[in-house]
PDB file of C-alpha atoms in Angstrom:
ATOM      1  CA  GLY A 137      86.432 118.793 113.004  1.00 75.00           C
ATOM      2  CA  ALA A 138      88.330 115.424 112.913  1.00 88.00           C
ATOM      3  CA  VAL A 139      91.869 116.749 112.517  1.00 92.00           C
ATOM      4  CA  VAL A 140      94.793 114.424 112.273  1.00 95.00           C
ATOM      5  CA  SER A 141      98.256 116.121 113.348  1.00 96.00           C
ATOM      6  CA  GLN A 142     101.195 114.578 111.817  1.00 98.00           C
ATOM      7  CA  HIS A 143     104.746 115.826 112.840  1.00 98.00           C
ATOM      8  CA  PRO A 144     107.437 116.096 111.344  1.00 98.00           C
ATOM      9  CA  SER A 145     106.451 117.235 107.768  1.00 97.00           C
ATOM     10  CA  ARG A 146     109.880 116.418 106.512  1.00 98.00           C
ATOM     11  CA  VAL A 147     113.003 114.813 108.197  1.00 98.00           C
ATOM     12  CA  ILE A 148     116.098 113.812 107.007  1.00 98.00           C
ATOM     13  CA  CYS A 149     118.143 111.396 109.009  1.00 96.00           C
ATOM     14  CA  LYS A 150     121.643 109.389 108.504  1.00 97.00           C
ATOM     15  CA  SER A 151     121.485 105.802 107.535  1.00 98.00           C
ATOM     16  CA  GLY A 152     121.450 103.606 110.656  1.00 97.00           C
ATOM     17  CA  THR A 153     119.651 105.872 112.755  1.00 97.00           C
ATOM     18  CA  SER A 154     115.819 106.015 113.982  1.00 97.00           C
ATOM     19  CA  VAL A 155     113.359 108.384 113.453  1.00 98.00           C
ATOM     20  CA  LYS A 156     109.924 108.852 114.738  1.00 98.00           C
ATOM     21  CA  ILE A 157     106.899 109.941 113.070  1.00 98.00           C
ATOM     22  CA  GLU A 158     103.793 110.901 115.178  1.00 97.00           C
ATOM     23  CA  CYS A 159     100.127 111.299 114.495  1.00 96.00           C
ATOM     24  CA  ARG A 160      97.860 113.125 116.775  1.00 96.00           C
ATOM     25  CA  SER A 161      94.150 113.020 116.628  1.00 94.00           C
ATOM     26  CA  LEU A 162      93.361 116.972 117.782  1.00 94.00           C
ATOM     27  CA  ASP A 163      89.566 116.798 118.148  1.00 91.00           C
ATOM     28  CA  PHE A 164      88.813 112.999 118.635  1.00 92.00           C
ATOM     29  CA  GLN A 165      89.626 110.101 120.018  1.00 91.00           C
ATOM     30  CA  ALA A 166      91.099 107.707 117.542  1.00 90.00           C
ATOM     31  CA  THR A 167      90.911 103.844 118.579  1.00 86.00           C
ATOM     32  CA  THR A 168      92.003 102.820 115.375  1.00 91.00           C
ATOM     33  CA  MET A 169      95.003 104.522 113.099  1.00 94.00           C
ATOM     34  CA  PHE A 170      96.546 103.204 109.796  1.00 95.00           C
ATOM     35  CA  TRP A 171      99.659 103.832 108.546  1.00 97.00           C
ATOM     36  CA  TYR A 172     100.627 104.221 104.616  1.00 98.00           C
ATOM     37  CA  ARG A 173     103.442 104.523 102.861  1.00 98.00           C
ATOM     38  CA  GLN A 174     103.629 106.255  99.339  1.00 96.00           C
ATOM     39  CA  PHE A 175     106.650 106.285  96.742  1.00 92.00           C
ATOM     40  CA  PRO A 176     106.510 108.991  94.227  1.00 88.00           C
ATOM     41  CA  LYS A 177     103.446 109.214  91.999  1.00 87.00           C
ATOM     42  CA  GLN A 178     102.488 105.887  93.171  1.00 92.00           C
ATOM     43  CA  SER A 179      99.551 104.444  95.496  1.00 95.00           C
ATOM     44  CA  LEU A 180      99.155 104.305  99.173  1.00 96.00           C
ATOM     45  CA  MET A 181     100.381 100.862 100.436  1.00 96.00           C
ATOM     46  CA  LEU A 182      98.899 100.290 104.040  1.00 96.00           C
ATOM     47  CA  MET A 183     101.704  99.126 106.331  1.00 97.00           C
ATOM     48  CA  ALA A 184      99.922  98.467 109.310  1.00 96.00           C
ATOM     49  CA  THR A 185      97.128  99.058 111.441  1.00 94.00           C
ATOM     50  CA  SER A 186      97.207 100.561 115.034  1.00 91.00           C
ATOM     51  CA  ASN A 187      94.962 100.023 117.830  1.00 88.00           C
ATOM     52  CA  GLU A 188      94.811 101.869 121.229  1.00 86.00           C
ATOM     53  CA  GLY A 189      96.300  99.506 123.902  1.00 84.00           C
ATOM     54  CA  SER A 190      97.248  96.377 121.834  1.00 86.00           C
ATOM     55  CA  LYS A 191      99.811  95.303 119.255  1.00 89.00           C
ATOM     56  CA  ALA A 192      99.619  96.596 115.836  1.00 93.00           C
ATOM     57  CA  THR A 193      98.916  94.612 112.846  1.00 95.00           C
ATOM     58  CA  TYR A 194     101.007  94.591 110.028  1.00 96.00           C
ATOM     59  CA  GLU A 195     100.328  93.810 106.410  1.00 96.00           C
ATOM     60  CA  GLN A 196     102.382  91.130 104.722  1.00 95.00           C
ATOM     61  CA  GLY A 197     105.801  91.711 103.515  1.00 95.00           C
ATOM     62  CA  VAL A 198     105.959  94.859 106.184  1.00 96.00           C
ATOM     63  CA  GLU A 199     108.828  94.220 108.764  1.00 95.00           C
ATOM     64  CA  LYS A 200     107.364  94.585 112.299  1.00 93.00           C
ATOM     65  CA  ASP A 201     111.022  95.039 113.829  1.00 95.00           C
ATOM     66  CA  LYS A 202     112.076  97.922 111.274  1.00 96.00           C
ATOM     67  CA  PHE A 203     108.572  99.927 111.313  1.00 97.00           C
ATOM     68  CA  LEU A 204     107.641 100.040 115.241  1.00 96.00           C
ATOM     69  CA  ILE A 205     104.089 101.211 115.763  1.00 95.00           C
ATOM     70  CA  ASN A 206     102.901 102.424 119.184  1.00 92.00           C
ATOM     71  CA  HIS A 207      99.146 103.733 120.220  1.00 91.00           C
ATOM     72  CA  ALA A 208      99.466 104.134 123.526  1.00 83.00           C
ATOM     73  CA  SER A 209      96.681 106.599 123.555  1.00 90.00           C
ATOM     74  CA  LEU A 210      93.335 107.330 122.203  1.00 90.00           C
ATOM     75  CA  THR A 211      94.957 110.579 120.448  1.00 93.00           C
ATOM     76  CA  LEU A 212      98.534 109.434 119.742  1.00 94.00           C
ATOM     77  CA  SER A 213      99.922 106.693 117.349  1.00 94.00           C
ATOM     78  CA  THR A 214     103.832 106.618 116.410  1.00 96.00           C
ATOM     79  CA  LEU A 215     105.571 105.021 113.633  1.00 97.00           C
ATOM     80  CA  THR A 216     109.420 104.512 114.494  1.00 97.00           C
ATOM     81  CA  VAL A 217     111.824 103.550 111.606  1.00 98.00           C
ATOM     82  CA  THR A 218     114.417 102.111 112.953  1.00 97.00           C
ATOM     83  CA  SER A 219     117.792 101.427 111.574  1.00 97.00           C
ATOM     84  CA  ALA A 220     117.144 103.233 108.519  1.00 97.00           C
ATOM     85  CA  HIS A 221     118.544 102.859 105.203  1.00 97.00           C
ATOM     86  CA  PRO A 222     118.124 105.001 101.854  1.00 97.00           C
ATOM     87  CA  GLU A 223     115.574 102.453 100.383  1.00 96.00           C
ATOM     88  CA  ASP A 224     113.310 103.601 103.400  1.00 97.00           C
ATOM     89  CA  SER A 225     113.100 106.909 102.201  1.00 97.00           C
ATOM     90  CA  SER A 226     109.620 107.472 101.105  1.00 97.00           C
ATOM     91  CA  PHE A 227     106.327 109.286 102.188  1.00 97.00           C
ATOM     92  CA  TYR A 228     104.333 108.412 105.009  1.00 98.00           C
ATOM     93  CA  ILE A 229     101.038 108.885 106.012  1.00 98.00           C
ATOM     94  CA  CYS A 230      98.859 108.196 108.962  1.00 97.00           C
ATOM     95  CA  SER A 231      94.898 107.949 108.871  1.00 96.00           C
ATOM     96  CA  ALA A 232      92.362 107.740 111.724  1.00 94.00           C
ATOM     97  CA  ARG A 233      88.908 106.417 111.752  1.00 88.00           C
ATOM     98  CA  TYR A 234      86.537 109.134 113.300  1.00 83.00           C
ATOM     99  CA  ALA A 235      83.015 108.366 113.011  1.00 73.00           C
ATOM    100  CA  GLY A 236      80.934 105.303 112.272  1.00 73.00           C
ATOM    101  CA  LYS A 237      82.246 102.840 109.448  1.00 71.00           C
ATOM    102  CA  TYR A 238      83.234 105.058 106.902  1.00 78.00           C
ATOM    103  CA  GLY A 239      84.523 108.363 108.506  1.00 85.00           C
ATOM    104  CA  TYR A 240      88.151 108.407 107.935  1.00 91.00           C
ATOM    105  CA  THR A 241      90.730 111.532 107.929  1.00 94.00           C
ATOM    106  CA  PHE A 242      94.444 111.874 106.698  1.00 96.00           C
ATOM    107  CA  GLY A 243      97.305 113.280 108.268  1.00 97.00           C
ATOM    108  CA  SER A 244      99.323 115.508 106.219  1.00 97.00           C
ATOM    109  CA  GLY A 245     102.076 113.215 105.727  1.00 97.00           C
ATOM    110  CA  THR A 246     105.886 112.735 106.639  1.00 98.00           C
ATOM    111  CA  ARG A 247     108.572 113.022 103.721  1.00 98.00           C
ATOM    112  CA  LEU A 248     111.536 111.080 104.739  1.00 98.00           C
ATOM    113  CA  THR A 249     114.939 111.273 103.383  1.00 98.00           C
ATOM    114  CA  VAL A 250     117.590 108.543 104.409  1.00 98.00           C
ATOM    115  CA  VAL A 251     121.254 109.677 103.557  1.00 97.00           C
TER     116      VAL A 251
ATOM    117  CA  ALA B1340      91.867  89.527  99.109  1.00 84.00           C
ATOM    118  CA  GLN B1341      90.753  93.177  97.788  1.00 90.00           C
ATOM    119  CA  THR B1342      92.230  94.877  95.016  1.00 95.00           C
ATOM    120  CA  VAL B1343      91.451  98.164  93.480  1.00 98.00           C
ATOM    121  CA  THR B1344      92.211  98.730  89.975  1.00 98.00           C
ATOM    122  CA  GLN B1345      92.862 102.103  87.896  1.00 98.00           C
ATOM    123  CA  SER B1346      93.886 101.468  84.671  1.00 96.00           C
ATOM    124  CA  GLN B1347      94.160 105.011  83.701  1.00 97.00           C
ATOM    125  CA  PRO B1348      97.767 106.398  84.941  1.00 97.00           C
ATOM    126  CA  GLU B1349      97.258 109.932  83.167  1.00 98.00           C
ATOM    127  CA  MET B1350      94.316 111.641  82.047  1.00 98.00           C
ATOM    128  CA  SER B1351      93.922 115.093  80.710  1.00 98.00           C
ATOM    129  CA  VAL B1352      90.778 117.535  80.240  1.00 98.00           C
ATOM    130  CA  GLN B1353      90.075 120.727  78.716  1.00 98.00           C
ATOM    131  CA  GLU B1354      88.796 123.176  81.262  1.00 98.00           C
ATOM    132  CA  ALA B1355      85.284 123.801  81.700  1.00 98.00           C
ATOM    133  CA  GLU B1356      84.855 119.832  80.072  1.00 98.00           C
ATOM    134  CA  THR B1357      83.729 116.726  81.553  1.00 98.00           C
ATOM    135  CA  VAL B1358      86.442 113.866  82.213  1.00 98.00           C
ATOM    136  CA  THR B1359      85.375 110.424  83.670  1.00 98.00           C
ATOM    137  CA  LEU B1360      88.170 108.261  85.470  1.00 98.00           C
ATOM    138  CA  SER B1361      87.701 104.797  85.661  1.00 98.00           C
ATOM    139  CA  CYS B1362      87.894 102.265  88.598  1.00 98.00           C
ATOM    140  CA  THR B1363      87.231  98.450  89.203  1.00 98.00           C
ATOM    141  CA  TYR B1364      87.701  96.487  92.286  1.00 98.00           C
ATOM    142  CA  ASP B1365      87.389  92.777  93.254  1.00 97.00           C
ATOM    143  CA  THR B1366      85.628  91.578  96.483  1.00 96.00           C
ATOM    144  CA  SER B1367      83.513  88.774  97.886  1.00 95.00           C
ATOM    145  CA  GLU B1368      82.435  90.859 100.883  1.00 94.00           C
ATOM    146  CA  SER B1369      78.989  92.424 100.887  1.00 92.00           C
ATOM    147  CA  ASP B1370      79.704  95.252 103.275  1.00 92.00           C
ATOM    148  CA  TYR B1371      82.014  97.843 101.730  1.00 95.00           C
ATOM    149  CA  TYR B1372      82.266 101.283 101.152  1.00 95.00           C
ATOM    150  CA  LEU B1373      84.013 102.989  98.116  1.00 97.00           C
ATOM    151  CA  PHE B1374      85.332 106.411  97.862  1.00 97.00           C
ATOM    152  CA  TRP B1375      87.276 108.720  95.383  1.00 98.00           C
ATOM    153  CA  TYR B1376      90.097 110.906  96.950  1.00 98.00           C
ATOM    154  CA  LYS B1377      92.168 113.668  95.464  1.00 98.00           C
ATOM    155  CA  GLN B1378      95.759 114.186  96.122  1.00 97.00           C
ATOM    156  CA  PRO B1379      96.837 117.739  94.854  1.00 96.00           C
ATOM    157  CA  PRO B1380     100.496 118.450  94.873  1.00 93.00           C
ATOM    158  CA  SER B1381     100.497 119.366  98.628  1.00 93.00           C
ATOM    159  CA  ARG B1382      99.878 115.449  98.883  1.00 94.00           C
ATOM    160  CA  GLN B1383      96.951 115.848 101.502  1.00 95.00           C
ATOM    161  CA  MET B1384      94.179 113.558 100.702  1.00 96.00           C
ATOM    162  CA  ILE B1385      90.990 115.268 100.325  1.00 96.00           C
ATOM    163  CA  LEU B1386      87.528 113.203 100.173  1.00 95.00           C
ATOM    164  CA  VAL B1387      85.774 113.711  96.879  1.00 97.00           C
ATOM    165  CA  ILE B1388      82.818 111.370  97.075  1.00 97.00           C
ATOM    166  CA  ARG B1389      81.636 108.286  98.707  1.00 95.00           C
ATOM    167  CA  GLN B1390      79.258 105.501  97.847  1.00 96.00           C
ATOM    168  CA  GLU B1391      77.856 102.838 100.182  1.00 93.00           C
ATOM    169  CA  ALA B1392      77.636  99.543  98.557  1.00 93.00           C
ATOM    170  CA  TYR B1393      74.127  98.922  99.698  1.00 93.00           C
ATOM    171  CA  LYS B1394      73.023 102.289  98.008  1.00 93.00           C
ATOM    172  CA  GLN B1395      71.835 102.047  94.508  1.00 90.00           C
ATOM    173  CA  GLN B1396      71.572 105.553  93.877  1.00 95.00           C
ATOM    174  CA  ASN B1397      74.860 106.975  92.721  1.00 97.00           C
ATOM    175  CA  ALA B1398      76.545 109.598  94.749  1.00 96.00           C
ATOM    176  CA  THR B1399      76.684 113.348  93.592  1.00 97.00           C
ATOM    177  CA  GLU B1400      78.754 116.012  95.261  1.00 96.00           C
ATOM    178  CA  ASN B1401      78.302 119.535  93.070  1.00 97.00           C
ATOM    179  CA  ARG B1402      80.423 119.028  90.168  1.00 98.00           C
ATOM    180  CA  PHE B1403      81.779 115.336  90.932  1.00 98.00           C
ATOM    181  CA  SER B1404      79.614 112.338  90.283  1.00 98.00           C
ATOM    182  CA  VAL B1405      79.928 108.493  90.585  1.00 98.00           C
ATOM    183  CA  ASN B1406      78.874 105.705  88.035  1.00 98.00           C
ATOM    184  CA  PHE B1407      78.463 102.640  90.384  1.00 97.00           C
ATOM    185  CA  GLN B1408      78.008  99.529  88.853  1.00 97.00           C
ATOM    186  CA  LYS B1409      77.813  96.658  91.412  1.00 96.00           C
ATOM    187  CA  ALA B1410      77.328  93.720  89.273  1.00 95.00           C
ATOM    188  CA  ALA B1411      80.338  94.636  87.119  1.00 97.00           C
ATOM    189  CA  LYS B1412      82.634  95.929  90.083  1.00 97.00           C
ATOM    190  CA  SER B1413      82.743  99.307  88.370  1.00 98.00           C
ATOM    191  CA  PHE B1414      83.130 102.780  90.129  1.00 98.00           C
ATOM    192  CA  SER B1415      84.059 105.491  87.803  1.00 98.00           C
ATOM    193  CA  LEU B1416      84.282 109.441  88.680  1.00 98.00           C
ATOM    194  CA  LYS B1417      82.922 111.987  86.430  1.00 98.00           C
ATOM    195  CA  ILE B1418      84.018 115.715  86.881  1.00 98.00           C
ATOM    196  CA  SER B1419      82.086 118.248  85.331  1.00 98.00           C
ATOM    197  CA  ASP B1420      82.960 121.665  84.344  1.00 98.00           C
ATOM    198  CA  SER B1421      86.368 120.884  85.017  1.00 98.00           C
ATOM    199  CA  GLN B1422      88.420 123.542  86.805  1.00 98.00           C
ATOM    200  CA  LEU B1423      92.116 124.145  86.860  1.00 98.00           C
ATOM    201  CA  GLY B1424      91.756 123.382  90.438  1.00 97.00           C
ATOM    202  CA  ASP B1425      91.025 119.658  89.801  1.00 98.00           C
ATOM    203  CA  ALA B1426      94.518 119.101  88.494  1.00 98.00           C
ATOM    204  CA  ALA B1427      95.913 116.030  91.263  1.00 98.00           C
ATOM    205  CA  MET B1428      96.190 112.618  91.623  1.00 98.00           C
ATOM    206  CA  TYR B1429      92.823 110.835  92.106  1.00 98.00           C
ATOM    207  CA  PHE B1430      92.432 107.525  94.059  1.00 98.00           C
ATOM    208  CA  CYS B1431      89.920 105.197  93.982  1.00 98.00           C
ATOM    209  CA  ALA B1432      89.835 103.535  97.375  1.00 98.00           C
ATOM    210  CA  TYR B1433      87.772 100.319  98.757  1.00 97.00           C
ATOM    211  CA  LEU B1434      86.655 100.078 102.415  1.00 95.00           C
ATOM    212  CA  SER B1435      86.189  96.846 103.780  1.00 93.00           C
ATOM    213  CA  GLY B1436      82.999  96.877 106.649  1.00 90.00           C
ATOM    214  CA  ASN B1437      84.760  93.778 108.096  1.00 89.00           C
ATOM    215  CA  THR B1438      88.348  94.539 108.537  1.00 89.00           C
ATOM    216  CA  GLY B1439      88.267  98.771 108.193  1.00 90.00           C
ATOM    217  CA  LYS B1440      90.954  98.759 106.199  1.00 92.00           C
ATOM    218  CA  LEU B1441      91.174 101.402 103.216  1.00 94.00           C
ATOM    219  CA  ILE B1442      92.776  99.962 100.091  1.00 95.00           C
ATOM    220  CA  PHE B1443      93.802 102.068  97.203  1.00 97.00           C
ATOM    221  CA  GLY B1444      93.912 102.047  93.502  1.00 97.00           C
ATOM    222  CA  GLN B1445      97.250 102.822  91.662  1.00 97.00           C
ATOM    223  CA  GLY B1446      95.887 106.651  91.200  1.00 97.00           C
ATOM    224  CA  THR B1447      95.077 108.588  87.793  1.00 98.00           C
ATOM    225  CA  THR B1448      96.978 111.930  87.289  1.00 98.00           C
ATOM    226  CA  LEU B1449      94.575 114.528  86.026  1.00 98.00           C
ATOM    227  CA  GLN B1450      95.812 117.245  84.041  1.00 98.00           C
ATOM    228  CA  VAL B1451      93.492 120.345  83.274  1.00 98.00           C
ATOM    229  CA  LYS B1452      94.378 122.028  80.419  1.00 98.00           C
ATOM    230  CA  PRO B1453      93.281 126.044  80.237  1.00 96.00           C
TER     231      PRO B1453
END
């Protein structure tokens, strides 16, 4: 149980285009989802907290206009990287709280390459 | 703000031996939880072990155990009888009971030698 499906697993896009990453909770309702960014062999950096039906809360230094987060339903949160540039290339991971205070599960991640 | 520090970028251990990964954290909160996550080459995050801050007893999960020193804000992971499949990047993480945010340390890459 408590599975989060993240798609796509890999995406290559051209500089200046936008790309959408989806995270779906398959067997539970996720009122809160988190989006992380991870550079190779580095830590997961929290980008934003996504709450169903309300605006996302972004961490300091994260451009909210570049990284658009939508959490329109209890099972789906999306991250759209707008006007992508090569420096946006990274590994993006979503996470959802599924039980109590400390039940968290992670998506399998999306490797974004901007060329 | 809360911080998590892992001071060992890389560690290695001989198969069947024991290794300890270090983690320290800083917080002024009283309601929090601590975790160790494993990230293999697939990059899927896997929960290894969890510790509630209000519990004095150290958590144990099979070959994995923690040494939780609350006053020192230290949370180390001991892996006993290391196996080749334990090779991965390990992250220490802090969960705020107030905000629900999970904050990760820098990670330690563990190599297991046959």
